[in-house]
């Protein structure tokens, strides 16, 4: 779920940031990709402030759905989404900027709306970079620890990510279980990075 | 007025053919989308025939020769039934024989369909082959307006 959300928001922002006409795009890029270098606790703190029960957003969400965002599965999804978003944004922006501007101009003079240009020209031509970003985002979301712990806690079967489950298993001396999960996460991370390398190299 | 509603077709110097689409799909791209898929395909095929490149229909731009690519780009521009076509030095990289043959076809199509064309060129012969009237530009400023022969004599 976090990967789907990060893809929709990340590719959208990547498209926006790839436009040279956007005023202040470097500042927007810096803010949107700051989670990449921020300590997870700082990011978690911001999310608690923005999404907590006393915040405007958290209050509105609770009034609509009857449950809060923080310390629920929704919170875990938001935490993983925010954590993986910068990777999707960075890859999407780079991939979309790599599409020849003349092709976009040509499509526009042929009567295509901006949305049609994106779906028929930009997205297919940038598809390798877009897929690479989504794969990195997926791997990042799967292994989220700090932000999820701050925003959604560590509730087994509810908000516990694989990384949190490993931590719990180590704490309660279930080493074999921890080793199994570590192997799976390592495999996914290596596979994701290998695929990303393959995809971006073929594009070059 | 947004670019996509102006009805002005542009043939770029780089041609800007969509590399992931076949020649037919390139030409179909701008054809009125209220038409059925079959009709649009038919229009695209007719335009490729008109530009003498029906044989490249199912191929992608990477496999075209220089002349074929120029003709597909022209077919794509003409296929949208534009109010005006802008040719931004699309023939500059071609050899003389190929260029003359293409210019003759462009001129014939423009006359037949009463289509106004604004052709940017550095070559006098190109201007003579395609144009009726010419505007002379020097360093971005208009220095003369008249018939092509008058401008060439200037």
Tab-separated table of C-alpha atoms in Angstrom:
chain	number	residue	atom	x	y	z
A	1	UNK	CA	0.000	0.000	0.000
A	2	UNK	CA	2.834	2.374	0.924
A	3	UNK	CA	4.556	1.584	-2.404
A	4	UNK	CA	1.360	2.387	-4.350
A	5	UNK	CA	0.950	5.690	-2.508
A	6	UNK	CA	4.638	6.554	-2.846
A	7	UNK	CA	4.470	5.759	-6.582
A	8	UNK	CA	1.437	7.983	-7.209
A	9	UNK	CA	2.733	10.899	-5.136
A	10	UNK	CA	6.421	10.422	-5.978
A	11	UNK	CA	5.973	10.204	-9.756
A	12	UNK	CA	3.590	13.196	-9.638
A	13	UNK	CA	6.131	15.262	-7.724
A	14	UNK	CA	8.949	13.989	-9.949
A	15	UNK	CA	6.982	15.207	-12.991
A	16	UNK	CA	6.369	18.588	-11.377
A	17	UNK	CA	10.035	18.947	-10.433
A	18	UNK	CA	11.183	17.946	-13.919
A	19	UNK	CA	9.441	21.039	-15.316
A	20	UNK	CA	11.976	23.815	-15.809
A	21	UNK	CA	9.240	26.415	-15.493
A	22	UNK	CA	8.444	25.513	-11.874
A	23	UNK	CA	9.439	28.388	-9.582
A	24	UNK	CA	11.440	27.304	-6.528
A	25	UNK	CA	11.785	23.719	-7.681
A	26	UNK	CA	15.128	23.213	-5.957
A	27	UNK	CA	13.604	24.250	-2.632
A	28	UNK	CA	10.591	21.968	-3.160
A	29	UNK	CA	12.962	19.143	-4.137
A	30	UNK	CA	15.014	19.719	-0.974
A	31	UNK	CA	11.927	19.621	1.258
A	32	UNK	CA	10.423	16.573	-0.488
A	33	UNK	CA	13.640	14.565	-0.381
A	34	UNK	CA	14.819	15.688	3.082
A	35	UNK	CA	13.517	12.431	4.683
A	36	UNK	CA	16.367	10.685	2.857
A	37	UNK	CA	18.960	12.315	5.119
A	38	UNK	CA	16.914	13.182	8.226
A	39	UNK	CA	17.196	11.010	11.328
A	40	UNK	CA	14.074	8.789	11.468
A	41	UNK	CA	13.191	10.137	14.913
A	42	UNK	CA	13.089	13.702	13.562
A	43	UNK	CA	10.855	12.640	10.702
A	44	UNK	CA	8.699	10.624	13.104
A	45	UNK	CA	8.388	13.658	15.352
A	46	UNK	CA	7.190	15.825	12.445
A	47	UNK	CA	4.635	13.203	11.483
A	48	UNK	CA	3.367	12.955	15.063
A	49	UNK	CA	2.934	16.730	15.119
A	50	UNK	CA	1.151	16.799	11.749
A	51	UNK	CA	-0.939	13.633	12.131
A	52	UNK	CA	-1.416	13.348	15.907
A	53	UNK	CA	-4.858	13.469	17.523
A	54	UNK	CA	-4.455	17.120	18.466
A	55	UNK	CA	-3.453	18.208	14.956
A	56	UNK	CA	-5.966	19.559	12.452
A	57	UNK	CA	-5.332	16.666	10.051
A	58	UNK	CA	-5.434	13.992	12.734
A	59	UNK	CA	-8.618	15.453	14.188
A	60	UNK	CA	-10.328	15.593	10.783
A	61	UNK	CA	-9.248	12.001	9.988
A	62	UNK	CA	-10.635	10.760	13.320
A	63	UNK	CA	-13.917	12.584	12.759
A	64	UNK	CA	-14.230	10.936	9.333
A	65	UNK	CA	-13.123	7.389	10.093
A	66	UNK	CA	-13.585	7.021	13.850
A	67	UNK	CA	-9.953	5.995	14.417
A	68	UNK	CA	-6.715	7.926	14.707
A	69	UNK	CA	-3.810	7.821	12.258
A	70	UNK	CA	-1.038	7.371	14.801
A	71	UNK	CA	-0.420	3.944	16.315
A	72	UNK	CA	-2.652	2.250	13.728
A	73	UNK	CA	-1.998	0.460	10.454
A	74	UNK	CA	-2.784	3.749	8.642
A	75	UNK	CA	0.070	5.345	10.556
A	76	UNK	CA	2.399	2.523	9.534
A	77	UNK	CA	1.432	3.030	5.874
A	78	UNK	CA	1.996	6.798	6.132
A	79	UNK	CA	5.381	6.268	7.809
A	80	UNK	CA	6.561	3.812	5.150
A	81	UNK	CA	5.221	6.063	2.367
A	82	UNK	CA	7.044	9.152	3.641
A	83	UNK	CA	10.225	7.106	4.110
A	84	UNK	CA	10.212	5.753	0.554
A	85	UNK	CA	8.917	8.903	-1.171
A	86	UNK	CA	12.312	10.628	-1.662
A	87	UNK	CA	13.715	7.638	-3.553
A	88	UNK	CA	10.726	7.573	-5.899
A	89	UNK	CA	10.862	11.355	-6.390
A	90	UNK	CA	14.611	11.407	-7.141
A	91	UNK	CA	14.460	8.520	-9.624
A	92	UNK	CA	11.295	9.809	-11.324
A	93	UNK	CA	12.674	13.313	-11.695
A	94	UNK	CA	15.915	12.056	-13.213
A	95	UNK	CA	14.076	9.663	-15.557
A	96	UNK	CA	11.540	12.266	-16.701
A	97	UNK	CA	14.214	14.930	-17.216
A	98	UNK	CA	15.974	12.464	-19.494
A	99	UNK	CA	13.086	12.509	-21.981
A	100	UNK	CA	13.913	14.728	-24.978
A	101	UNK	CA	11.983	18.008	-24.581
A	102	UNK	CA	11.451	18.152	-28.353
A	103	UNK	CA	9.299	14.991	-28.125
A	104	UNK	CA	7.110	16.633	-25.503
A	105	UNK	CA	6.810	19.804	-27.609
A	106	UNK	CA	6.023	17.692	-30.688
A	107	UNK	CA	3.245	15.849	-28.850
A	108	UNK	CA	1.776	19.152	-27.644
A	109	UNK	CA	1.752	20.624	-31.176
A	110	UNK	CA	-0.039	17.449	-32.316
A	111	UNK	CA	-2.919	18.351	-30.000
A	112	UNK	CA	-2.091	16.209	-26.956
A	113	UNK	CA	-3.042	17.527	-23.516
A	114	UNK	CA	-0.361	17.518	-20.786
A	115	UNK	CA	-1.936	14.382	-19.248
A	116	UNK	CA	-1.889	12.534	-22.585
A	117	UNK	CA	1.713	13.602	-23.180
A	118	UNK	CA	2.657	12.145	-19.793
A	119	UNK	CA	0.916	8.802	-20.254
A	120	UNK	CA	1.789	8.235	-23.926
A	121	UNK	CA	5.242	9.823	-24.274
A	122	UNK	CA	6.969	10.671	-20.998
A	123	UNK	CA	5.984	7.636	-18.891
A	124	UNK	CA	6.781	4.985	-21.564
A	125	UNK	CA	10.131	6.604	-22.396
A	126	UNK	CA	11.041	7.046	-18.721
A	127	UNK	CA	9.607	3.677	-17.673
A	128	UNK	CA	12.926	2.092	-16.687
A	129	UNK	CA	13.800	4.941	-14.334
A	130	UNK	CA	10.264	5.043	-12.945
A	131	UNK	CA	10.254	1.292	-12.242
A	132	UNK	CA	13.722	1.557	-10.669
A	133	UNK	CA	12.448	4.284	-8.314
A	134	UNK	CA	9.405	2.224	-7.335
A	135	UNK	CA	11.589	-0.813	-6.594
A	136	UNK	CA	13.907	1.231	-4.392
A	137	UNK	CA	10.867	2.728	-2.657
A	138	UNK	CA	9.390	-0.741	-2.084
A	139	UNK	CA	12.630	-2.041	-0.554
A	140	UNK	CA	12.873	1.052	1.655
A	141	UNK	CA	9.216	0.774	2.810
A	142	UNK	CA	9.618	-2.897	3.648
A	143	UNK	CA	12.534	-2.266	5.950
A	144	UNK	CA	11.324	0.883	7.694
A	145	UNK	CA	12.148	0.960	11.414
A	146	UNK	CA	12.509	4.344	13.101
A	147	UNK	CA	9.695	6.327	11.525
A	148	UNK	CA	7.221	3.454	11.913
A	149	UNK	CA	8.204	2.989	15.549
A	150	UNK	CA	7.613	6.679	16.262
A	151	UNK	CA	4.320	7.016	14.369
A	152	UNK	CA	2.729	3.582	14.534
A	153	UNK	CA	4.479	1.797	17.390
A	154	UNK	CA	5.391	-1.869	17.289
A	155	UNK	CA	2.110	-3.773	17.413
A	156	UNK	CA	2.497	-7.343	16.042
A	157	UNK	CA	0.203	-8.141	13.044
A	158	UNK	CA	-0.970	-4.517	13.089
A	159	UNK	CA	1.878	-1.990	12.678
A	160	UNK	CA	4.967	-4.182	12.913
A	161	UNK	CA	7.226	-3.973	9.872
A	162	UNK	CA	9.770	-6.683	9.010
A	163	UNK	CA	12.571	-4.573	10.509
A	164	UNK	CA	10.648	-4.158	13.768
A	165	UNK	CA	9.883	-7.893	13.837
A	166	UNK	CA	13.617	-8.618	13.568
A	167	UNK	CA	14.304	-6.282	16.472
A	168	UNK	CA	11.619	-8.001	18.580
A	169	UNK	CA	12.922	-11.461	17.690
A	170	UNK	CA	16.477	-10.503	18.742
A	171	UNK	CA	15.218	-8.967	21.984
A	172	UNK	CA	13.322	-12.143	22.899
A	173	UNK	CA	16.233	-14.420	21.790
A	174	UNK	CA	14.395	-15.971	18.824
A	175	UNK	CA	17.595	-15.907	16.781
A	176	UNK	CA	16.584	-18.425	14.114
A	177	UNK	CA	13.420	-16.433	13.357
A	178	UNK	CA	15.457	-13.214	13.196
A	179	UNK	CA	18.047	-14.822	10.905
A	180	UNK	CA	15.299	-16.006	8.541
A	181	UNK	CA	13.780	-12.530	8.287
A	182	UNK	CA	17.221	-10.947	7.871
A	183	UNK	CA	17.947	-13.321	4.981
A	184	UNK	CA	14.630	-12.465	3.287
A	185	UNK	CA	15.134	-8.700	3.690
A	186	UNK	CA	18.731	-8.945	2.458
A	187	UNK	CA	17.581	-10.948	-0.563
A	188	UNK	CA	14.899	-8.391	-1.407
A	189	UNK	CA	17.343	-5.470	-1.003
A	190	UNK	CA	20.006	-7.096	-3.199
A	191	UNK	CA	17.424	-8.114	-5.810
A	192	UNK	CA	15.967	-4.585	-5.876
A	193	UNK	CA	19.384	-2.933	-6.293
A	194	UNK	CA	20.487	-5.494	-8.897
A	195	UNK	CA	17.312	-4.873	-10.910
A	196	UNK	CA	17.739	-1.115	-10.603
A	197	UNK	CA	21.320	-1.364	-11.889
A	198	UNK	CA	20.179	-3.527	-14.798
A	199	UNK	CA	17.313	-1.217	-15.687
A	200	UNK	CA	19.330	2.001	-15.566
A	201	UNK	CA	22.335	0.517	-17.396
A	202	UNK	CA	20.156	-0.706	-20.268
A	203	UNK	CA	18.681	2.759	-20.582
A	204	UNK	CA	22.132	4.267	-20.975
B	1	UNK	CA	-4.256	29.757	-26.158
B	2	UNK	CA	-2.774	26.387	-25.078
B	3	UNK	CA	-0.357	24.829	-27.577
B	4	UNK	CA	-2.500	21.734	-28.131
B	5	UNK	CA	-5.534	23.735	-29.305
B	6	UNK	CA	-3.748	25.990	-31.811
B	7	UNK	CA	-3.948	23.697	-34.824
B	8	UNK	CA	-0.399	24.576	-35.863
B	9	UNK	CA	1.814	21.627	-36.827
B	10	UNK	CA	5.556	21.899	-36.398
B	11	UNK	CA	8.266	19.798	-38.037
B	12	UNK	CA	11.361	20.096	-35.878
B	13	UNK	CA	14.927	20.189	-37.115
B	14	UNK	CA	15.507	17.017	-35.074
B	15	UNK	CA	12.165	15.673	-36.454
B	16	UNK	CA	11.209	14.554	-32.899
B	17	UNK	CA	9.640	11.286	-34.004
B	18	UNK	CA	8.445	9.256	-31.013
B	19	UNK	CA	11.060	6.474	-30.776
B	20	UNK	CA	8.804	3.963	-28.985
B	21	UNK	CA	6.017	4.188	-31.587
B	22	UNK	CA	5.861	2.791	-35.115
B	23	UNK	CA	5.517	5.091	-38.125
B	24	UNK	CA	1.756	4.513	-38.244
B	25	UNK	CA	1.413	5.202	-34.518
B	26	UNK	CA	3.504	8.360	-34.915
B	27	UNK	CA	1.232	9.637	-37.688
B	28	UNK	CA	-1.944	8.514	-35.861
B	29	UNK	CA	-0.913	10.381	-32.712
B	30	UNK	CA	-2.332	13.746	-33.706
B	31	UNK	CA	-5.321	12.604	-35.764
B	32	UNK	CA	-8.747	13.586	-34.421
B	33	UNK	CA	-9.464	11.214	-31.527
B	34	UNK	CA	-13.223	11.347	-32.078
B	35	UNK	CA	-12.640	9.095	-35.113
B	36	UNK	CA	-12.645	5.307	-34.636
B	37	UNK	CA	-9.309	3.528	-34.285
B	38	UNK	CA	-9.796	1.977	-37.719
B	39	UNK	CA	-10.461	5.340	-39.373
B	40	UNK	CA	-7.469	6.931	-37.683
B	41	UNK	CA	-5.239	4.091	-38.815
B	42	UNK	CA	-6.610	4.423	-42.345
B	43	UNK	CA	-5.898	8.175	-42.356
B	44	UNK	CA	-2.360	7.528	-41.104
B	45	UNK	CA	-1.739	4.923	-43.790
B	46	UNK	CA	-3.055	7.241	-46.512
B	47	UNK	CA	-0.765	10.017	-45.311
B	48	UNK	CA	2.246	7.693	-45.285
B	49	UNK	CA	1.343	6.671	-48.845
B	50	UNK	CA	0.981	10.330	-49.807
B	51	UNK	CA	4.494	10.935	-48.452
B	52	UNK	CA	5.741	7.816	-50.308
B	53	UNK	CA	6.721	5.784	-47.203
B	54	UNK	CA	3.905	3.237	-46.668
B	55	UNK	CA	6.531	0.477	-46.399
B	56	UNK	CA	7.834	1.776	-43.031
B	57	UNK	CA	4.398	1.734	-41.390
B	58	UNK	CA	5.117	-0.989	-38.843
B	59	UNK	CA	8.706	0.008	-38.160
B	60	UNK	CA	10.089	2.228	-35.437
B	61	UNK	CA	12.097	5.432	-36.150
B	62	UNK	CA	15.449	3.856	-35.198
B	63	UNK	CA	15.207	1.707	-38.344
B	64	UNK	CA	14.346	4.542	-40.767
B	65	UNK	CA	16.791	6.027	-43.261
B	66	UNK	CA	17.230	9.820	-43.089
B	67	UNK	CA	14.814	10.409	-45.956
B	68	UNK	CA	12.196	8.033	-44.541
B	69	UNK	CA	12.337	9.780	-41.165
B	70	UNK	CA	11.780	13.196	-42.845
B	71	UNK	CA	8.810	11.872	-44.776
B	72	UNK	CA	7.217	10.285	-41.685
B	73	UNK	CA	7.677	13.553	-39.768
B	74	UNK	CA	5.973	15.461	-42.598
B	75	UNK	CA	3.170	12.880	-42.758
B	76	UNK	CA	2.627	13.268	-39.008
B	77	UNK	CA	2.414	17.063	-39.311
B	78	UNK	CA	0.072	17.019	-42.321
B	79	UNK	CA	-2.175	14.304	-40.841
B	80	UNK	CA	-3.677	16.570	-38.179
B	81	UNK	CA	-5.207	18.820	-40.886
B	82	UNK	CA	-3.472	21.874	-39.411
B	83	UNK	CA	-4.311	25.497	-40.107
B	84	UNK	CA	-0.605	26.165	-40.610
B	85	UNK	CA	2.584	24.082	-40.808
B	86	UNK	CA	5.913	25.357	-39.512
B	87	UNK	CA	8.992	23.691	-40.978
B	88	UNK	CA	12.003	24.467	-38.802
B	89	UNK	CA	14.887	23.536	-41.151
B	90	UNK	CA	13.865	19.877	-41.255
B	91	UNK	CA	15.831	19.246	-44.474
B	92	UNK	CA	19.118	20.849	-43.459
B	93	UNK	CA	20.974	17.569	-42.928
B	94	UNK	CA	19.923	15.994	-46.249
B	95	UNK	CA	21.825	15.665	-49.496
B	96	UNK	CA	20.747	17.849	-52.415
B	97	UNK	CA	18.936	15.216	-54.490
B	98	UNK	CA	16.897	13.905	-51.578
B	99	UNK	CA	16.095	17.428	-50.441
B	100	UNK	CA	14.813	18.467	-53.868
B	101	UNK	CA	12.577	15.429	-54.145
B	102	UNK	CA	11.109	16.078	-50.680
B	103	UNK	CA	10.620	19.784	-51.356
B	104	UNK	CA	8.707	18.984	-54.525
B	105	UNK	CA	6.400	16.673	-52.581
B	106	UNK	CA	5.880	19.249	-49.832
B	107	UNK	CA	5.063	21.926	-52.392
B	108	UNK	CA	2.637	19.608	-54.210
B	109	UNK	CA	0.860	18.687	-50.991
B	110	UNK	CA	0.620	22.318	-49.873
B	111	UNK	CA	-0.821	23.412	-53.246
B	112	UNK	CA	-3.285	20.531	-53.354
B	113	UNK	CA	-4.598	21.011	-49.832
B	114	UNK	CA	-4.286	24.831	-49.835
B	115	UNK	CA	-2.162	24.545	-46.725
B	116	UNK	CA	-0.082	27.547	-45.658
B	117	UNK	CA	3.498	26.626	-44.776
B	118	UNK	CA	6.077	28.726	-42.981
B	119	UNK	CA	9.453	27.265	-43.913
B	120	UNK	CA	12.635	28.350	-42.129
B	121	UNK	CA	15.766	27.791	-44.223
B	122	UNK	CA	19.266	29.035	-44.894
B	123	UNK	CA	19.207	27.672	-48.471
B	124	UNK	CA	18.033	29.919	-51.307
B	125	UNK	CA	17.137	26.959	-53.491
B	126	UNK	CA	14.944	25.535	-50.750
B	127	UNK	CA	13.134	28.857	-50.412
B	128	UNK	CA	12.645	28.958	-54.185
B	129	UNK	CA	11.354	25.389	-54.329
B	130	UNK	CA	8.751	25.774	-51.593
B	131	UNK	CA	7.964	29.442	-51.182
B	132	UNK	CA	5.846	32.113	-52.811
B	133	UNK	CA	6.744	34.924	-50.480
B	134	UNK	CA	9.801	35.266	-48.277
B	135	UNK	CA	10.817	37.161	-45.179
B	136	UNK	CA	14.524	37.862	-44.872
B	137	UNK	CA	15.908	37.720	-41.343
B	138	UNK	CA	19.306	38.975	-40.254
B	139	UNK	CA	20.377	38.506	-36.631
B	140	UNK	CA	16.741	38.140	-35.606
B	141	UNK	CA	15.542	41.300	-37.381
B	142	UNK	CA	13.346	41.415	-40.484
B	143	UNK	CA	15.334	43.031	-43.284
B	144	UNK	CA	13.031	42.346	-46.209
B	145	UNK	CA	9.587	41.068	-47.235
B	146	UNK	CA	8.576	40.168	-50.780
B	147	UNK	CA	8.557	37.414	-53.367
B	148	UNK	CA	11.232	34.738	-53.060
B	149	UNK	CA	13.029	36.010	-56.173
B	150	UNK	CA	13.027	39.589	-54.864
B	151	UNK	CA	14.506	38.426	-51.555
B	152	UNK	CA	17.160	36.285	-53.237
B	153	UNK	CA	18.228	39.271	-55.347
B	154	UNK	CA	18.622	41.468	-52.232
